[in-house]
Amino acid sequence: MARHRDYTKIEQIFESTLKLVLEKGFAGLKMAEVAKEANLATGTVYIYFKDKDDLINQLYLFLKRRKTILFLQGIDQKEDFDIVLKKIWFAYFEVTMQHVNESAFLEQYYRSPFLKSNVKEESKQILKPIYDLLERGVAEGKLCAVNVEILLSQIVGPIHEMIRAYHDGAVEINAESMNQLYQLVMKGIKA
Amino acid sequence: MARHRDYTKIEQIFESTLKLVLEKGFAGLKMAEVAKEANLATGTVYIYFKDKDDLINQLYLFLKRRKTILFLQGIDQKEDFDIVLKKIWFAYFEVTMQHVNESAFLEQYYRSPFLKSNVKEESKQILKPIYDLLERGVAEGKLCAVNVEILLSQIVGPIHEMIRAYHDGAVEINAESMNQLYQLVMKGIKA
Amino acid sequence: MARHRDYTKIEQIFESTLKLVLEKGFAGLKMAEVAKEANLATGTVYIYFKDKDDLINQLYLFLKRRKTILFLQGIDQKEDFDIVLKKIWFAYFEVTMQHVNESAFLEQYYRSPFLKSNVKEESKQILKPIYDLLERGVAEGKLCAVNVEILLSQIVGPIHEMIRAYHDGAVEINAESMNQLYQLVMKGIKA
Amino acid sequence: MARHRDYTKIEQIFESTLKLVLEKGFAGLKMAEVAKEANLATGTVYIYFKDKDDLINQLYLFLKRRKTILFLQGIDQKEDFDIVLKKIWFAYFEVTMQHVNESAFLEQYYRSPFLKSNVKEESKQILKPIYDLLERGVAEGKLCAVNVEILLSQIVGPIHEMIRAYHDGAVEINAESMNQLYQLVMKGIKA
DNA sequence: GATGAATGAGCGTTCATTCAT
DNA sequence: TATGAATGAACGCTCATTCAT
């Protein structure tokens, strides 16, 4: 129900849910465990969330928002396009790395049947600043005149793939390899 | 002699499982439904698969193998590198498009906790021909001298992302847009 | 505060279980029936007992304790040995007769594979007062200087056998036949 | 069905069943395992036994007969009563010891709900020679003029109890302790 | 007769959700 | 609001039995 009563409890529940989902997957997520992990009674969770489904969907939005705020922090869109893009790219990389768990969750559940379509839409809305930036890049003739969705996936996809590879032990991540990837990516999308 | 073990049943079960997983997600997968969909008794499924978990894991490998066979079909690795790469890239695109369901399943479960690590390893083994090809490309000075994992993600990632975007209604997929993406990708990884 | 854990439910469950086990045997015991018989939901049984096995084991201990308390009731161990022994013997006989069901259960499951070894040990502990008494009898030179276990089986065994015979319709049980058996038994173990 | 076809198979099935029952208890007995242990197919067991229940009941009778034959072997009922009784008592003791497993099974299932009443009756019939002997003892004025059932339980019960105690590690069994028990028992029932 | 794959009713157990306190 | 015991539908899996070969 109301989501303004005790914000601390909500965050506790979110953190517990995230932890448990990452540990045991969504299928293994039990409401009683979420509650226990958050030092709450089972019923309490149902005061803040209608049901399990609602909890998952809310958590998704919560994490999406948090991540976006983090990597847009301190970005000044009025700066030179190339600089903004570079800053955002590295910021996104670092935030994704530092919050692998959340990112894994976000990726894993974006296309799962748990997420309701309105949540997906809201989730896209959150990325609006990025879409705007890319459109500006195309308008300024800095990027290939390609669909923005494609551009975004070209920018973001490789980051995810590299971090995946890193966690599979396939690659190292350091200033050099990050730069290397950045060069590759830019080579691909620059006009 | 009793009835022989009928291995076509395994495929029946796989198809039913895939269908149901895609319809309702893994959490909604019920063994009884799998059996019914495959016109079998519940217990019969357990003759061929130890349990639900085993079924999912086996299905994953089955689809991975099938997909790989499909897009490597008719590829002659002795041909010119650029040609082989291009053929594979478009073959992979088309197979992924035509078997979106299987691909979605493969993507969705690769990193899920359902898959046991040995299945992941076996899954990688299946892609060996691709790794070999990329290494050849690097050796021949045709591709950036970058970690093969990164190269692969640069090649495959954008395809997945574009098809996702397509299913979200964000882009069209046709000869032109495919070519456009291919150019982008190649621009990115060519030496 | 939520409802308190209601420990009388445990006894309800015990009684239902005992009733059903005696009616249909252990193999025919169904958790759902236990719950229904106790006017509870299936799941409730699992709040108080880990699983079916645990239920059986706990029930065993419960009945063993209850029976022991009953036949030791009003016994004053400070009295003359012969009197204490006689009182206990007849008390045991009567309690076993009046609670044939429980006794049947106790006998039947003592050596069955359902009972875990720690339960068997705890079960022995319950009989400690009896062992002590017999040792006192030996020490006072009233009983054959034989292993206490043997003595006990000489005392208790015939009671069980007679009640069995009674339920098979082979013998009558009355003051006379009980006395007759008591004489036989005592003749056998007195020093 | 027919029980004369392949007697070897029947014995194989009996042995396998006994082994498995003793290992895992009756509740854990699976027809498929019985078959496997006997190197037969599941269906084969159903050629020789109507169902699981029938198998258990037949096994009971089989073992009861076998045990009785064993301990009556070489007994000449025409000999002096005291000698016959003593011989039988020790023979029963030894056979029970040497075939603890069978005996455990016989004891455990005699009163279980698995045994049908006609099997119990048939089982009693097998002990007829013993009843006859005891009646003779009473007639000859050698035994207390007590119901034969009681006498039997006085004779047989202690043996079972002692062997139980032995397996619980509570007592030693050797010529001396056996004799000791024999004296106790006889003291109890002699006229 | 022998085989063992197939069947499917049935049962133990779980867990999302409710509700008395 | 918070609690956590209670609920019971639902599901995974088993296993006695059948039956096609």
mmCIF file of C-alpha atoms in Angstrom, chain A:
data_model
loop_
_atom_site.group_PDB
_atom_site.id
_atom_site.type_symbol
_atom_site.label_atom_id
_atom_site.label_comp_id
_atom_site.label_asym_id
_atom_site.label_seq_id
_atom_site.Cartn_x
_atom_site.Cartn_y
_atom_site.Cartn_z
ATOM 1 C CA MET A 1 0.000 0.000 0.000
ATOM 2 C CA ALA A 2 1.278 3.389 0.950
ATOM 3 C CA ARG A 3 4.940 3.645 0.237
ATOM 4 C CA HIS A 4 5.708 6.688 2.309
ATOM 5 C CA ARG A 5 5.221 5.369 5.783
ATOM 6 C CA ASP A 6 8.564 3.981 6.733
ATOM 7 C CA TYR A 7 11.050 4.442 3.995
ATOM 8 C CA THR A 8 13.758 2.673 5.933
ATOM 9 C CA LYS A 9 11.707 -0.527 5.985
ATOM 10 C CA ILE A 10 11.145 -0.325 2.253
ATOM 11 C CA GLU A 11 14.851 -0.027 1.608
ATOM 12 C CA GLN A 12 15.558 -2.877 3.978
ATOM 13 C CA ILE A 13 13.084 -4.992 2.058
ATOM 14 C CA PHE A 14 14.621 -3.979 -1.264
ATOM 15 C CA GLU A 15 18.120 -4.834 -0.140
ATOM 16 C CA SER A 16 17.041 -8.169 1.274
ATOM 17 C CA THR A 17 15.146 -9.045 -1.864
ATOM 18 C CA LEU A 18 18.044 -8.130 -4.093
ATOM 19 C CA LYS A 19 20.451 -10.131 -1.996
ATOM 20 C CA LEU A 20 18.242 -13.196 -2.013
ATOM 21 C CA VAL A 21 17.365 -12.987 -5.687
ATOM 22 C CA LEU A 22 21.031 -12.820 -6.591
ATOM 23 C CA GLU A 23 21.840 -15.689 -4.296
ATOM 24 C CA LYS A 24 19.110 -18.083 -5.263
ATOM 25 C CA GLY A 25 17.407 -16.646 -8.283
ATOM 26 C CA PHE A 26 13.897 -15.427 -8.549
ATOM 27 C CA ALA A 27 12.324 -18.861 -8.437
ATOM 28 C CA GLY A 28 13.982 -19.404 -5.076
ATOM 29 C CA LEU A 29 12.803 -16.128 -3.588
ATOM 30 C CA LYS A 30 10.541 -16.626 -0.600
ATOM 31 C CA MET A 31 8.583 -13.837 1.002
ATOM 32 C CA ALA A 32 9.251 -15.227 4.466
ATOM 33 C CA GLU A 33 12.982 -15.127 3.798
ATOM 34 C CA VAL A 34 12.833 -11.606 2.478
ATOM 35 C CA ALA A 35 11.125 -10.586 5.691
ATOM 36 C CA LYS A 36 13.554 -12.453 7.896
ATOM 37 C CA GLU A 37 16.577 -11.039 6.089
ATOM 38 C CA ALA A 38 15.115 -7.567 6.626
ATOM 39 C CA ASN A 39 14.429 -8.297 10.298
ATOM 40 C CA LEU A 40 10.715 -7.950 9.776
ATOM 41 C CA ALA A 41 7.703 -10.158 10.137
ATOM 42 C CA THR A 42 6.279 -11.740 7.029
ATOM 43 C CA GLY A 43 3.114 -9.743 7.214
ATOM 44 C CA THR A 44 4.987 -6.481 7.392
ATOM 45 C CA VAL A 45 6.252 -6.916 3.865
ATOM 46 C CA TYR A 46 2.640 -7.025 2.737
ATOM 47 C CA ILE A 47 1.998 -3.663 4.319
ATOM 48 C CA TYR A 48 4.448 -2.070 1.905
ATOM 49 C CA PHE A 49 3.963 -4.275 -1.131
ATOM 50 C CA LYS A 50 0.754 -5.693 -2.508
ATOM 51 C CA ASP A 51 2.303 -9.029 -3.304
ATOM 52 C CA LYS A 52 5.491 -10.726 -4.432
ATOM 53 C CA ASP A 53 5.036 -9.514 -7.972
ATOM 54 C CA ASP A 54 4.663 -5.950 -6.842
ATOM 55 C CA LEU A 55 7.793 -6.256 -4.752
ATOM 56 C CA ILE A 56 9.847 -7.415 -7.727
ATOM 57 C CA ASN A 57 8.513 -4.711 -10.001
ATOM 58 C CA GLN A 58 9.043 -1.963 -7.447
ATOM 59 C CA LEU A 59 12.531 -3.217 -6.769
ATOM 60 C CA TYR A 60 13.304 -3.089 -10.457
ATOM 61 C CA LEU A 61 12.270 0.539 -10.734
ATOM 62 C CA PHE A 62 14.066 1.436 -7.534
ATOM 63 C CA LEU A 63 17.338 0.002 -8.737
ATOM 64 C CA LYS A 64 16.969 1.423 -12.224
ATOM 65 C CA ARG A 65 16.425 4.888 -10.812
ATOM 66 C CA ARG A 66 19.261 4.605 -8.367
ATOM 67 C CA LYS A 67 21.680 3.432 -11.008
ATOM 68 C CA THR A 68 20.692 6.179 -13.432
ATOM 69 C CA ILE A 69 21.054 8.890 -10.846
ATOM 70 C CA LEU A 70 24.477 7.557 -9.967
ATOM 71 C CA PHE A 71 25.966 7.602 -13.447
ATOM 72 C CA LEU A 72 24.406 10.901 -14.458
ATOM 73 C CA GLN A 73 25.715 12.520 -11.291
ATOM 74 C CA GLY A 74 27.915 15.494 -12.045
ATOM 75 C CA ILE A 75 27.347 15.286 -15.765
ATOM 76 C CA ASP A 76 26.816 18.706 -17.330
ATOM 77 C CA GLN A 77 24.852 18.228 -20.569
ATOM 78 C CA LYS A 78 25.891 21.671 -21.712
ATOM 79 C CA GLU A 79 29.478 20.611 -22.146
ATOM 80 C CA ASP A 80 30.988 19.560 -25.426
ATOM 81 C CA PHE A 81 29.230 16.470 -26.834
ATOM 82 C CA ASP A 82 32.309 14.260 -27.048
ATOM 83 C CA ILE A 83 33.239 15.054 -23.474
ATOM 84 C CA VAL A 84 29.760 14.392 -22.150
ATOM 85 C CA LEU A 85 29.549 11.095 -23.991
ATOM 86 C CA LYS A 86 32.944 9.967 -22.763
ATOM 87 C CA LYS A 87 32.154 10.951 -19.199
ATOM 88 C CA ILE A 88 28.845 9.133 -19.296
ATOM 89 C CA TRP A 89 30.349 6.049 -20.878
ATOM 90 C CA PHE A 90 33.001 5.709 -18.195
ATOM 91 C CA ALA A 91 30.573 6.633 -15.470
ATOM 92 C CA TYR A 92 28.188 3.949 -16.684
ATOM 93 C CA PHE A 93 31.015 1.446 -16.790
ATOM 94 C CA GLU A 94 32.153 2.231 -13.277
ATOM 95 C CA VAL A 95 28.680 2.283 -11.785
ATOM 96 C CA THR A 96 27.856 -0.994 -13.453
ATOM 97 C CA MET A 97 31.060 -2.521 -12.136
ATOM 98 C CA GLN A 98 30.614 -1.229 -8.618
ATOM 99 C CA HIS A 99 27.020 -2.334 -8.512
ATOM 100 C CA VAL A 100 27.325 -5.548 -10.454
ATOM 101 C CA ASN A 101 24.643 -7.154 -8.403
ATOM 102 C CA GLU A 102 22.060 -4.550 -9.091
ATOM 103 C CA SER A 103 23.058 -4.467 -12.729
ATOM 104 C CA ALA A 104 22.808 -8.217 -13.031
ATOM 105 C CA PHE A 105 19.361 -8.037 -11.554
ATOM 106 C CA LEU A 106 18.317 -5.246 -13.877
ATOM 107 C CA GLU A 107 19.551 -7.097 -16.923
ATOM 108 C CA GLN A 108 18.173 -10.439 -15.891
ATOM 109 C CA TYR A 109 14.686 -9.240 -15.166
ATOM 110 C CA TYR A 110 14.217 -6.702 -17.885
ATOM 111 C CA ARG A 111 12.884 -9.293 -20.263
ATOM 112 C CA SER A 112 11.537 -11.793 -17.745
ATOM 113 C CA PRO A 113 7.798 -12.366 -17.521
ATOM 114 C CA PHE A 114 7.769 -10.890 -14.036
ATOM 115 C CA LEU A 115 8.055 -7.333 -15.194
ATOM 116 C CA LYS A 116 4.794 -5.713 -16.157
ATOM 117 C CA SER A 117 4.819 -3.642 -19.323
ATOM 118 C CA ASN A 118 4.129 -0.366 -17.561
ATOM 119 C CA VAL A 119 7.214 -0.918 -15.463
ATOM 120 C CA LYS A 120 9.234 -1.462 -18.608
ATOM 121 C CA GLU A 121 7.952 1.808 -20.027
ATOM 122 C CA GLU A 122 8.661 3.701 -16.870
ATOM 123 C CA SER A 123 12.072 2.111 -16.928
ATOM 124 C CA LYS A 124 12.712 3.503 -20.399
ATOM 125 C CA GLN A 125 11.613 6.942 -19.330
ATOM 126 C CA ILE A 126 14.393 6.962 -16.824
ATOM 127 C CA LEU A 127 16.925 6.742 -19.639
ATOM 128 C CA LYS A 128 15.508 9.807 -21.397
ATOM 129 C CA PRO A 129 18.577 12.004 -20.764
ATOM 130 C CA ILE A 130 20.671 9.444 -22.590
ATOM 131 C CA TYR A 131 18.370 9.290 -25.596
ATOM 132 C CA ASP A 132 18.418 13.073 -25.716
ATOM 133 C CA LEU A 133 22.166 13.131 -25.674
ATOM 134 C CA LEU A 134 22.453 10.609 -28.485
ATOM 135 C CA GLU A 135 19.978 12.495 -30.614
ATOM 136 C CA ARG A 136 22.033 15.617 -30.046
ATOM 137 C CA GLY A 137 25.119 13.681 -31.166
ATOM 138 C CA VAL A 138 23.432 12.666 -34.397
ATOM 139 C CA ALA A 139 22.119 16.198 -34.941
ATOM 140 C CA GLU A 140 25.592 17.607 -34.425
ATOM 141 C CA GLY A 141 26.924 15.121 -36.990
ATOM 142 C CA LYS A 142 29.114 13.443 -34.398
ATOM 143 C CA LEU A 143 27.435 10.046 -34.505
ATOM 144 C CA CYS A 144 26.278 7.778 -37.326
ATOM 145 C CA ALA A 145 22.794 8.712 -38.373
ATOM 146 C CA VAL A 146 21.419 5.501 -37.070
ATOM 147 C CA ASN A 147 18.393 4.703 -34.922
ATOM 148 C CA VAL A 148 19.076 5.838 -31.370
ATOM 149 C CA GLU A 149 18.139 2.459 -29.960
ATOM 150 C CA ILE A 150 20.838 0.861 -32.007
ATOM 151 C CA LEU A 151 23.350 3.447 -30.953
ATOM 152 C CA LEU A 152 22.510 2.906 -27.327
ATOM 153 C CA SER A 153 22.855 -0.844 -27.585
ATOM 154 C CA GLN A 154 26.217 -0.321 -29.309
ATOM 155 C CA ILE A 155 27.343 1.795 -26.390
ATOM 156 C CA VAL A 156 25.898 -0.074 -23.488
ATOM 157 C CA GLY A 157 25.967 -3.661 -24.783
ATOM 158 C CA PRO A 158 29.765 -3.977 -24.927
ATOM 159 C CA ILE A 159 30.081 -2.730 -21.367
ATOM 160 C CA HIS A 160 27.742 -5.411 -20.122
ATOM 161 C CA GLU A 161 29.441 -8.047 -22.214
ATOM 162 C CA MET A 162 32.873 -7.078 -20.943
ATOM 163 C CA ILE A 163 31.820 -7.132 -17.335
ATOM 164 C CA ARG A 164 30.237 -10.520 -17.944
ATOM 165 C CA ALA A 165 33.466 -11.754 -19.453
ATOM 166 C CA TYR A 166 35.307 -10.312 -16.459
ATOM 167 C CA HIS A 167 33.148 -12.236 -14.041
ATOM 168 C CA ASP A 168 33.622 -15.373 -16.041
ATOM 169 C CA GLY A 169 37.338 -14.769 -15.579
ATOM 170 C CA ALA A 170 37.887 -14.233 -19.291
ATOM 171 C CA VAL A 171 39.268 -10.688 -19.221
ATOM 172 C CA GLU A 172 40.920 -8.197 -16.925
ATOM 173 C CA ILE A 173 39.347 -4.834 -16.296
ATOM 174 C CA ASN A 174 41.669 -1.878 -15.847
ATOM 175 C CA ALA A 175 42.245 1.589 -17.257
ATOM 176 C CA GLU A 176 43.850 0.107 -20.331
ATOM 177 C CA SER A 177 41.252 -2.480 -21.223
ATOM 178 C CA MET A 178 38.483 0.004 -20.525
ATOM 179 C CA ASN A 179 40.084 2.517 -22.867
ATOM 180 C CA GLN A 180 40.602 -0.154 -25.462
ATOM 181 C CA LEU A 181 36.914 -0.995 -25.360
ATOM 182 C CA TYR A 182 35.984 2.672 -25.462
ATOM 183 C CA GLN A 183 38.053 3.160 -28.606
ATOM 184 C CA LEU A 184 36.415 0.145 -30.251
ATOM 185 C CA VAL A 185 32.974 1.365 -29.381
ATOM 186 C CA MET A 186 33.583 4.893 -30.585
ATOM 187 C CA LYS A 187 35.209 3.688 -33.749
ATOM 188 C CA GLY A 188 31.982 1.852 -34.380
ATOM 189 C CA ILE A 189 29.509 4.643 -33.839
ATOM 190 C CA LYS A 190 31.299 7.822 -34.729
ATOM 191 C CA ALA A 191 30.165 9.434 -37.937
#
